[in-house]
Amino acid sequence: MKSPVADLAPTDGEEGSDRTPLLQRAPRAEAAPVCCSARYNLAFLAFCGFFVLYALRVNLSVALVDMVDSNSTAADNRTSSECAEHSAPIKVLHNQTGKRYQWDAETQGWILGSFFYGYIITQIPGGYMASRVGGKLLLGFGILGTAVFTLFTPLAADLGVGALVALRALEGLGEGVTFPAMHSMWSSWAPPLERSKLLSISYAGAQLGTVVSLPLSGIICFYMNWTYVFYFFGIVGIIWFILWIWLVTDTPETHKTISPYEQEYILSSLKNQLSSQKSVPWIPVLKSLPLWAIVVAHFSYNWTFYTLLTLLPTYMKEVLRFNIQENGVLSAVPYFGCWLCMILSGQAADNLRAKWNFSTLCVRRLFTLIGMIGPAVFLVAAGFIGCDYSLAVAFLTISTTLGGFCSSGFSINHLDIAPSTLSENGKQFSASLLLLMYLVPFSSHCLPKVKYRPGLSVITVDTKPKEPINNPVSFHVFLFIM
């Protein structure tokens, strides 16, 4: 059998124009077949996992529209007359058997934002636990816990706002460990030249989960009642957990059905990527400007992404005046574009590196640039279009779609700069979501009262560290805080 390690290519494209090495030079491995491969099976199951993860996260955003008595928000609403009702509403019987609650806009904001109180807490412990117990169990039980808590959402709502807020915070605790756990697993599974593709496939499940769950939640609310939204997605999460535990392993070495050829390909491509040092070099980590650039990039992108993810259905109802059925479908359209962009950008990023010899540095900068500037421009424009329904949906769709380029930019740059300490780097997600604890309740409270006019600020970060952490990359971050 021919060894999967081929001769060293004359130019491997892994060094930037400033000649700062990103990845150590090593013999380039001949890729193992994609079909029926263990690494792509992992990517598919991870895709399904993040599909479930985001379905569990966003279903409340649509269900809440149907859970709340419309008279409760009428007193707070100052923009109800700004955009007129749609001229030809669809006359379909709306099942309203679900219990309604007297929650004002501020209370709804706390309910939607409470998820992030738990989510932020488990970021750092999640990275630590992934290095100790493995990403498989951590990711699996994180999603299982969220699914089980979701099943109890109707009961918590009946018990009162405090119980529902506490339950959503517990769901956040479970989901907080998922990204550190997944990054930890890919540090052992993803060959460098397939990294963008594999991670993009995995995380694209989040966008498709949003695309499917938003309209499906709206349909369930419309024809059944809102309680079935939580029962349905909770059961789906439990089914996924069983498949995940049965079919996945933490490393190629422990996989029972992986081919020897694929195992050798993965291990040989990663052998010069990982450091033998077991302890985390905390001082170099804290001094690393590339790492802080990634933190800032996550903060900026997630501020906009999670605000829209949480509040878009409310915006569609209170400002654009769409009914619950239209709301779910139109709220999902932007995330379908983002899902498609993530898949295509992952393929494009790896092709630029493998076939066109673009440096990893160049690819990460280019895709981050597009994924930050594009959404900023169209979100600012969306604040000046008034009640043009078509243009509002179009601008939000284009903005969210272009954000998909970031999945092959800063979002996976952790694997480039510090694969050996990756499981300890969940802390960057904490910084990304810190302000959301205050942003979401505030935004939900203000949404019915003011017309959105997003602001824009730009920060450029150019980092070239003197003491690299496992060969960090020089990194430009164009920061847009909406």
Coordinates of C-alpha atoms in Angstrom, one line a residue:
M1 CA 0.0 0.0 0.0
K2 CA 1.3 3.4 -0.9
S3 CA 2.1 5.6 2.1
P4 CA -0.2 8.6 2.4
V5 CA 2.8 10.8 3.0
A6 CA 3.9 12.3 -0.3
D7 CA 7.0 14.3 -1.1
L8 CA 7.2 17.8 0.3
A9 CA 5.7 20.3 -2.2
P10 CA 8.0 23.0 -3.4
T11 CA 5.7 25.7 -2.0
D12 CA 3.1 24.8 0.5
G13 CA 1.5 28.1 0.9
E14 CA 1.6 28.0 4.6
E15 CA 3.7 31.1 5.1
G16 CA 2.6 34.7 4.9
S17 CA 4.1 37.5 3.0
D18 CA 5.8 38.7 6.1
R19 CA 7.5 35.2 6.3
T20 CA 6.1 34.6 9.7
P21 CA 5.6 30.8 9.8
L22 CA 2.0 29.7 10.5
L23 CA 2.3 25.9 10.4
Q24 CA 5.5 24.0 10.7
R25 CA 6.7 22.6 7.4
A26 CA 6.1 18.9 7.0
P27 CA 5.7 16.3 4.3
R28 CA 2.3 16.9 2.7
A29 CA 0.0 14.0 3.1
E30 CA -2.0 12.6 0.2
A31 CA -5.6 12.9 1.3
A32 CA -7.6 9.8 2.2
P33 CA -10.9 9.3 0.4
V34 CA -13.8 11.4 1.5
C35 CA -16.5 8.8 0.9
C36 CA -17.5 6.8 4.1
S37 CA -14.5 8.3 5.9
A38 CA -14.5 8.6 9.7
R39 CA -13.6 12.3 9.7
Y40 CA -16.5 13.2 7.4
N41 CA -18.8 11.0 9.4
L42 CA -17.8 13.0 12.4
A43 CA -18.4 16.2 10.5
F44 CA -21.9 15.0 9.6
L45 CA -22.8 14.0 13.1
A46 CA -21.4 17.3 14.4
F47 CA -23.5 19.1 11.8
C48 CA -26.6 17.3 13.1
G49 CA -25.5 18.1 16.7
F50 CA -25.2 21.9 16.0
F51 CA -28.5 21.7 14.1
V52 CA -30.2 20.4 17.2
L53 CA -28.2 22.9 19.4
Y54 CA -29.5 26.0 17.6
A55 CA -33.0 24.6 17.1
L56 CA -33.2 24.2 20.9
R57 CA -31.7 27.7 21.3
V58 CA -34.0 29.7 19.0
N59 CA -37.3 27.9 19.2
L60 CA -38.3 30.1 22.2
S61 CA -37.8 33.3 20.1
V62 CA -40.8 32.2 17.9
A63 CA -42.8 30.4 20.5
L64 CA -42.6 33.5 22.8
V65 CA -44.5 35.5 20.1
D66 CA -47.4 33.1 20.6
M67 CA -47.0 32.6 24.4
V68 CA -47.6 36.3 25.2
D69 CA -51.0 38.0 25.2
S70 CA -50.8 40.7 22.5
N71 CA -52.5 43.1 24.9
S72 CA -49.5 42.9 27.2
T73 CA -47.2 44.5 24.7
A74 CA -49.7 46.9 23.2
A75 CA -49.2 49.4 26.1
D76 CA -45.5 49.5 25.6
N77 CA -45.6 49.6 21.8
R78 CA -44.9 53.1 20.4
T79 CA -44.2 52.0 16.8
S80 CA -47.3 50.0 16.0
S81 CA -48.7 52.8 13.8
E82 CA -45.4 53.5 12.1
C83 CA -45.6 50.4 9.8
A84 CA -49.1 49.7 8.5
E85 CA -50.7 46.3 8.6
H86 CA -50.2 44.1 5.6
S87 CA -53.0 44.8 3.1
A88 CA -54.0 41.1 2.4
P89 CA -53.5 39.0 5.5
I90 CA -54.0 35.2 5.1
K91 CA -57.3 34.1 6.5
V92 CA -56.3 30.8 8.1
L93 CA -57.6 29.6 11.5
H94 CA -54.9 30.1 14.1
N95 CA -55.0 27.5 16.9
Q96 CA -54.8 29.5 20.1
T97 CA -55.4 26.8 22.6
G98 CA -52.0 27.3 24.3
K99 CA -52.0 29.3 27.5
R100 CA -51.2 33.0 27.2
Y101 CA -49.1 35.0 29.7
Q102 CA -49.2 38.7 30.7
W103 CA -45.5 39.5 30.1
D104 CA -44.5 43.0 29.1
A105 CA -41.6 43.8 26.7
E106 CA -39.1 44.0 29.6
T107 CA -40.1 40.7 31.0
Q108 CA -39.8 39.1 27.5
G109 CA -36.3 40.6 27.2
W110 CA -35.2 38.9 30.5
I111 CA -36.6 35.6 29.3
L112 CA -34.8 35.7 26.0
G113 CA -31.6 37.0 27.5
S114 CA -31.5 34.5 30.4
F115 CA -30.1 31.8 28.2
F116 CA -26.8 33.7 28.0
Y117 CA -26.4 34.0 31.7
G118 CA -25.8 30.2 31.8
Y119 CA -24.0 30.1 28.5
I120 CA -21.2 32.5 29.5
I121 CA -20.5 30.6 32.7
T122 CA -19.4 27.3 31.2
Q123 CA -17.1 28.6 28.5
I124 CA -13.9 28.4 30.5
P125 CA -14.8 25.3 32.4
G126 CA -15.9 23.7 29.1
G127 CA -12.4 24.1 27.6
Y128 CA -10.8 22.6 30.8
M129 CA -13.3 19.7 30.9
A130 CA -12.8 18.9 27.3
S131 CA -9.1 18.3 27.9
R132 CA -9.9 16.0 30.8
V133 CA -12.9 14.0 29.8
G134 CA -12.8 14.4 26.1
G135 CA -15.0 16.4 23.7
K136 CA -17.3 13.5 22.8
L137 CA -18.9 13.2 26.2
L138 CA -18.9 16.9 27.0
L139 CA -20.6 17.9 23.7
G140 CA -23.0 14.9 23.9
F141 CA -24.1 15.6 27.5
G142 CA -24.2 19.3 26.9
I143 CA -26.8 18.9 24.2
L144 CA -28.7 16.2 26.0
G145 CA -29.0 18.4 29.1
T146 CA -30.4 21.2 27.0
A147 CA -32.8 18.9 25.3
V148 CA -34.1 17.5 28.6
F149 CA -34.6 21.0 30.1
T150 CA -36.4 22.1 26.9
L151 CA -39.0 19.4 27.5
F152 CA -39.8 21.2 30.9
T153 CA -40.3 24.6 29.3
P154 CA -44.1 24.6 29.4
L155 CA -44.1 23.5 33.0
A156 CA -41.6 26.3 33.9
A157 CA -43.7 28.9 32.2
D158 CA -46.7 27.9 34.3
L159 CA -44.7 28.1 37.4
G160 CA -43.8 31.7 36.6
V161 CA -41.2 34.0 35.0
G162 CA -38.5 33.2 37.6
A163 CA -38.8 29.5 36.9
L164 CA -38.6 30.0 33.2
V165 CA -35.6 32.3 33.4
A166 CA -33.8 29.8 35.7
L167 CA -34.6 26.9 33.2
R168 CA -33.3 28.9 30.2
A169 CA -30.1 29.7 32.2
L170 CA -29.6 26.0 32.8
E171 CA -30.0 25.3 29.1
G172 CA -27.3 27.9 28.5
L173 CA -25.0 26.0 31.0
G174 CA -25.4 22.9 28.8
E175 CA -24.8 24.7 25.5
G176 CA -21.8 26.7 26.8
V177 CA -19.5 23.7 26.7
T178 CA -20.3 22.7 23.1
F179 CA -18.0 24.9 21.0
P180 CA -14.9 24.3 23.2
A181 CA -15.6 20.6 23.1
M182 CA -16.0 20.5 19.3
H183 CA -12.8 22.6 18.8
S184 CA -11.0 20.1 21.1
M185 CA -12.2 17.2 19.0
W186 CA -11.2 18.8 15.7
S187 CA -7.7 19.5 16.9
S188 CA -7.2 15.7 16.8
W189 CA -9.3 14.9 13.7
A190 CA -8.9 17.7 11.1
P191 CA -5.9 17.6 8.7
P192 CA -4.6 21.2 8.1
L193 CA -5.7 21.4 4.5
E194 CA -9.2 20.1 5.2
R195 CA -9.6 22.2 8.3
S196 CA -11.8 25.0 6.8
K197 CA -14.0 22.4 5.0
L198 CA -14.6 20.1 8.0
L199 CA -15.3 22.9 10.5
S200 CA -17.5 24.7 8.1
I201 CA -19.6 21.6 7.6
S202 CA -19.8 21.0 11.3
Y203 CA -20.8 24.6 12.3
A204 CA -23.1 25.0 9.3
G205 CA -25.5 22.8 11.2
A206 CA -26.2 25.7 13.5
Q207 CA -27.4 27.9 10.6
L208 CA -29.5 25.1 9.1
G209 CA -31.0 24.4 12.5
T210 CA -32.0 28.0 12.7
V211 CA -33.4 27.9 9.1
V212 CA -35.6 24.8 9.9
S213 CA -36.6 25.5 13.5
L214 CA -37.8 29.1 13.0
P215 CA -40.5 28.3 10.4
L216 CA -41.2 24.9 11.8
S217 CA -41.8 26.5 15.2
G218 CA -44.1 29.0 13.6
I219 CA -46.1 26.3 11.8
I220 CA -46.4 24.2 15.0
C221 CA -47.6 27.3 16.9
F222 CA -50.1 28.2 14.2
Y223 CA -51.7 24.8 13.7
M224 CA -51.2 23.2 17.1
N225 CA -50.0 25.3 20.0
W226 CA -46.7 26.5 21.3
T227 CA -46.1 23.7 23.9
Y228 CA -45.5 21.2 21.1
V229 CA -42.5 23.3 19.9
F230 CA -40.5 22.3 23.0
Y231 CA -41.7 18.7 23.1
F232 CA -40.7 18.1 19.5
F233 CA -37.2 19.6 19.6
G234 CA -36.5 18.1 23.0
I235 CA -37.2 14.6 21.7
V236 CA -35.0 15.2 18.6
G237 CA -32.1 16.2 20.8
I238 CA -32.4 13.0 22.8
I239 CA -32.3 10.9 19.6
W240 CA -29.2 12.7 18.4
F241 CA -27.4 12.0 21.7
I242 CA -27.9 8.3 21.3
L243 CA -26.4 8.3 17.8
W244 CA -23.5 10.5 18.9
I245 CA -22.5 8.3 21.8
W246 CA -22.8 5.2 19.7
L247 CA -20.8 6.3 16.6
V248 CA -18.2 8.9 17.6
T249 CA -14.8 8.7 19.3
D250 CA -12.5 11.4 20.6
T251 CA -9.5 10.5 18.5
P252 CA -8.7 8.6 15.3
E253 CA -6.6 6.1 17.4
T254 CA -9.7 5.0 19.3
H255 CA -12.1 4.8 16.4
K256 CA -13.2 1.2 15.7
T257 CA -14.1 1.3 12.0
I258 CA -11.6 3.9 10.6
S259 CA -9.4 2.5 7.8
P260 CA -5.7 2.2 8.5
Y261 CA -5.0 4.5 5.5
E262 CA -7.2 7.3 6.8
Q263 CA -5.9 6.9 10.3
E264 CA -2.3 7.2 9.1
Y265 CA -3.2 10.2 6.9
I266 CA -4.8 12.1 9.8
L267 CA -2.0 11.3 12.3
S268 CA 0.8 12.0 9.9
S269 CA -0.7 15.4 8.8
L270 CA -1.0 16.4 12.5
K271 CA 2.2 15.1 13.9
N272 CA 4.1 18.4 13.6
Q273 CA 1.0 20.5 14.6
L274 CA 0.8 19.5 18.2
S275 CA 3.2 20.3 21.0
S276 CA 4.4 17.7 23.5
Q277 CA 4.0 20.3 26.3
K278 CA 1.1 19.3 28.5
S279 CA 0.7 22.4 30.6
V280 CA -0.9 25.5 29.2
P281 CA 1.6 28.4 28.8
W282 CA -0.7 30.9 30.4
I283 CA 1.7 33.9 30.3
P284 CA 2.3 33.6 26.5
V285 CA -1.4 33.0 26.0
L286 CA -2.3 36.2 27.9
K287 CA 0.4 38.2 26.0
S288 CA -0.7 36.8 22.6
L289 CA -2.1 39.6 20.4
P290 CA -3.4 37.2 17.9
L291 CA -5.5 35.5 20.6
W292 CA -6.9 38.8 21.7
A293 CA -7.6 39.7 18.1
I294 CA -9.7 36.5 17.9
V295 CA -11.5 37.5 21.2
V296 CA -12.3 40.9 19.8
A297 CA -13.5 39.4 16.5
H298 CA -15.8 37.0 18.3
F299 CA -17.2 39.7 20.5
S300 CA -18.0 41.9 17.5
Y301 CA -19.5 39.2 15.3
N302 CA -21.5 37.6 18.1
W303 CA -22.9 40.8 19.3
T304 CA -24.8 41.3 16.0
F305 CA -25.4 37.6 15.3
Y306 CA -27.0 36.7 18.7
T307 CA -29.0 39.9 18.9
L308 CA -30.6 39.2 15.5
L309 CA -30.9 35.5 16.3
T310 CA -32.8 36.3 19.5
L311 CA -34.8 39.3 18.5
L312 CA -35.5 38.9 14.8
P313 CA -38.9 37.2 15.3
T314 CA -40.0 40.0 17.7
Y315 CA -38.8 42.6 15.1
M316 CA -40.8 40.9 12.4
K317 CA -43.9 41.0 14.6
E318 CA -43.7 44.3 16.4
V319 CA -42.2 46.5 13.6
L320 CA -42.8 44.8 10.3
R321 CA -46.2 43.4 11.4
F322 CA -45.9 39.8 10.1
N323 CA -48.1 37.1 11.6
I324 CA -46.8 34.1 13.4
Q325 CA -46.8 31.9 10.3
E326 CA -45.0 34.5 8.1
N327 CA -42.7 35.4 11.0
G328 CA -41.1 32.0 11.3
V329 CA -40.5 31.7 7.6
L330 CA -39.1 35.2 7.0
S331 CA -36.9 35.0 10.1
A332 CA -35.3 31.9 8.8
V333 CA -34.4 33.2 5.3
P334 CA -31.2 35.1 6.5
Y335 CA -29.9 32.0 8.1
F336 CA -30.4 29.8 5.0
G337 CA -28.1 32.3 3.2
C338 CA -25.6 32.1 6.0
W339 CA -25.7 28.2 6.0
L340 CA -25.1 28.1 2.2
C341 CA -22.3 30.7 2.5
M342 CA -20.6 28.7 5.3
I343 CA -20.5 25.5 3.2
L344 CA -19.2 27.2 0.1
S345 CA -16.7 29.4 1.9
G346 CA -15.2 26.4 3.6
Q347 CA -14.7 24.7 0.3
A348 CA -13.3 27.8 -1.2
A349 CA -10.9 28.5 1.6
D350 CA -9.3 25.0 1.4
N351 CA -9.1 25.2 -2.4
L352 CA -7.3 28.6 -2.2
R353 CA -4.7 27.0 0.2
A354 CA -4.3 23.6 -1.4
K355 CA -4.6 24.3 -5.1
W356 CA -3.7 28.0 -5.4
N357 CA -1.0 28.1 -2.7
F358 CA -2.6 31.1 -0.9
S359 CA -1.1 31.4 2.6
T360 CA -3.4 30.6 5.5
L361 CA -2.8 34.1 6.8
C362 CA -4.1 35.6 3.5
V363 CA -7.2 33.4 3.5
R364 CA -8.1 34.1 7.1
R365 CA -7.7 37.8 6.6
L366 CA -9.7 37.8 3.4
F367 CA -12.6 35.8 4.7
T368 CA -12.8 37.8 8.0
L369 CA -12.7 41.0 6.0
I370 CA -15.7 40.0 3.9
G371 CA -17.6 38.5 6.8
M372 CA -17.2 41.7 8.9
I373 CA -17.6 44.5 6.5
G374 CA -20.4 43.0 4.5
P375 CA -22.8 42.5 7.4
A376 CA -22.0 45.9 8.8
V377 CA -22.8 47.8 5.6
F378 CA -26.2 46.1 5.1
L379 CA -27.2 46.3 8.8
V380 CA -26.6 50.1 8.8
A381 CA -28.6 50.4 5.5
A382 CA -31.5 48.4 7.1
G383 CA -31.9 51.2 9.7
F384 CA -32.8 53.7 7.0
I385 CA -35.4 52.0 4.8
G386 CA -38.5 52.7 6.9
C387 CA -41.3 50.3 6.4
D388 CA -40.2 48.8 3.1
Y389 CA -40.9 45.1 4.0
S390 CA -39.1 43.6 1.0
L391 CA -36.0 45.7 1.4
A392 CA -35.8 45.1 5.1
V393 CA -35.9 41.3 4.7
A394 CA -33.4 41.5 1.7
F395 CA -30.9 43.6 3.7
L396 CA -31.1 41.4 6.7
T397 CA -30.6 38.3 4.5
I398 CA -27.6 39.7 2.7
S399 CA -26.0 40.9 6.0
T400 CA -26.4 37.5 7.7
T401 CA -25.3 35.6 4.5
L402 CA -22.1 37.5 4.2
G403 CA -21.4 36.8 7.9
G404 CA -21.0 33.1 6.8
F405 CA -17.5 34.0 5.5
C406 CA -16.3 34.3 9.0
S407 CA -16.6 30.6 9.5
S408 CA -13.4 30.2 7.4
G409 CA -11.9 33.3 8.9
F410 CA -11.4 34.1 12.6
S411 CA -13.8 31.4 13.7
I412 CA -11.3 28.6 13.0
N413 CA -8.1 30.6 13.5
H414 CA -7.8 29.0 17.0
L415 CA -6.8 25.8 15.2
D416 CA -4.1 27.6 13.2
I417 CA -2.4 29.4 16.1
A418 CA -2.7 27.0 19.1
P419 CA -3.9 23.4 18.3
S420 CA -2.1 22.0 21.3
T421 CA -3.9 24.3 23.8
L422 CA -7.1 24.5 21.9
S423 CA -9.3 22.8 24.5
E424 CA -8.3 25.5 27.0
N425 CA -9.3 28.3 24.6
G426 CA -13.0 28.3 25.3
K427 CA -12.5 31.5 27.2
Q428 CA -12.6 33.6 24.1
F429 CA -16.2 32.7 23.7
S430 CA -16.9 34.1 27.2
A431 CA -15.5 37.4 26.2
S432 CA -17.6 37.3 23.0
L433 CA -20.8 37.0 24.9
L434 CA -20.1 39.0 28.1
L435 CA -22.1 42.0 27.1
L436 CA -25.0 40.0 25.7
M437 CA -26.1 39.5 29.4
Y438 CA -27.1 43.1 29.3
L439 CA -27.7 43.7 25.6
V440 CA -30.5 41.2 25.1
P441 CA -32.8 42.4 27.8
F442 CA -32.2 46.0 27.0
S443 CA -32.8 45.5 23.3
S444 CA -36.0 43.6 23.9
H445 CA -37.3 46.4 26.1
C446 CA -36.4 49.1 23.6
L447 CA -37.5 47.4 20.4
P448 CA -41.1 48.4 20.5
K449 CA -40.3 51.9 21.6
V450 CA -37.6 53.1 19.1
K451 CA -36.8 52.6 15.5
Y452 CA -33.6 50.7 15.0
R453 CA -30.7 52.7 13.7
P454 CA -27.6 50.6 14.0
G455 CA -24.3 52.4 14.7
L456 CA -21.0 51.5 13.2
S457 CA -17.4 51.7 14.6
V458 CA -14.3 50.3 13.0
I459 CA -11.1 49.1 14.7
T460 CA -8.1 47.6 12.9
V461 CA -5.8 45.2 14.8
D462 CA -2.5 44.2 13.3
T463 CA -0.7 41.7 15.5
K464 CA 2.8 40.2 15.1
P465 CA 3.7 38.6 18.4
K466 CA 7.3 38.2 19.5
E467 CA 6.6 35.1 21.6
P468 CA 4.3 32.9 19.6
I469 CA 2.0 30.2 21.0
N470 CA 2.6 27.2 18.8
N471 CA 3.3 29.4 15.8
P472 CA 0.6 32.1 15.9
V473 CA -0.4 33.9 12.8
S474 CA -0.2 37.6 12.2
F475 CA -3.8 38.6 12.1
H476 CA -5.9 41.7 10.9
V477 CA -9.3 42.1 12.5
F478 CA -11.7 44.6 11.1
L479 CA -14.1 45.1 14.0
F480 CA -17.6 46.2 13.5
I481 CA -19.8 46.7 16.6
M482 CA -23.4 47.2 15.7

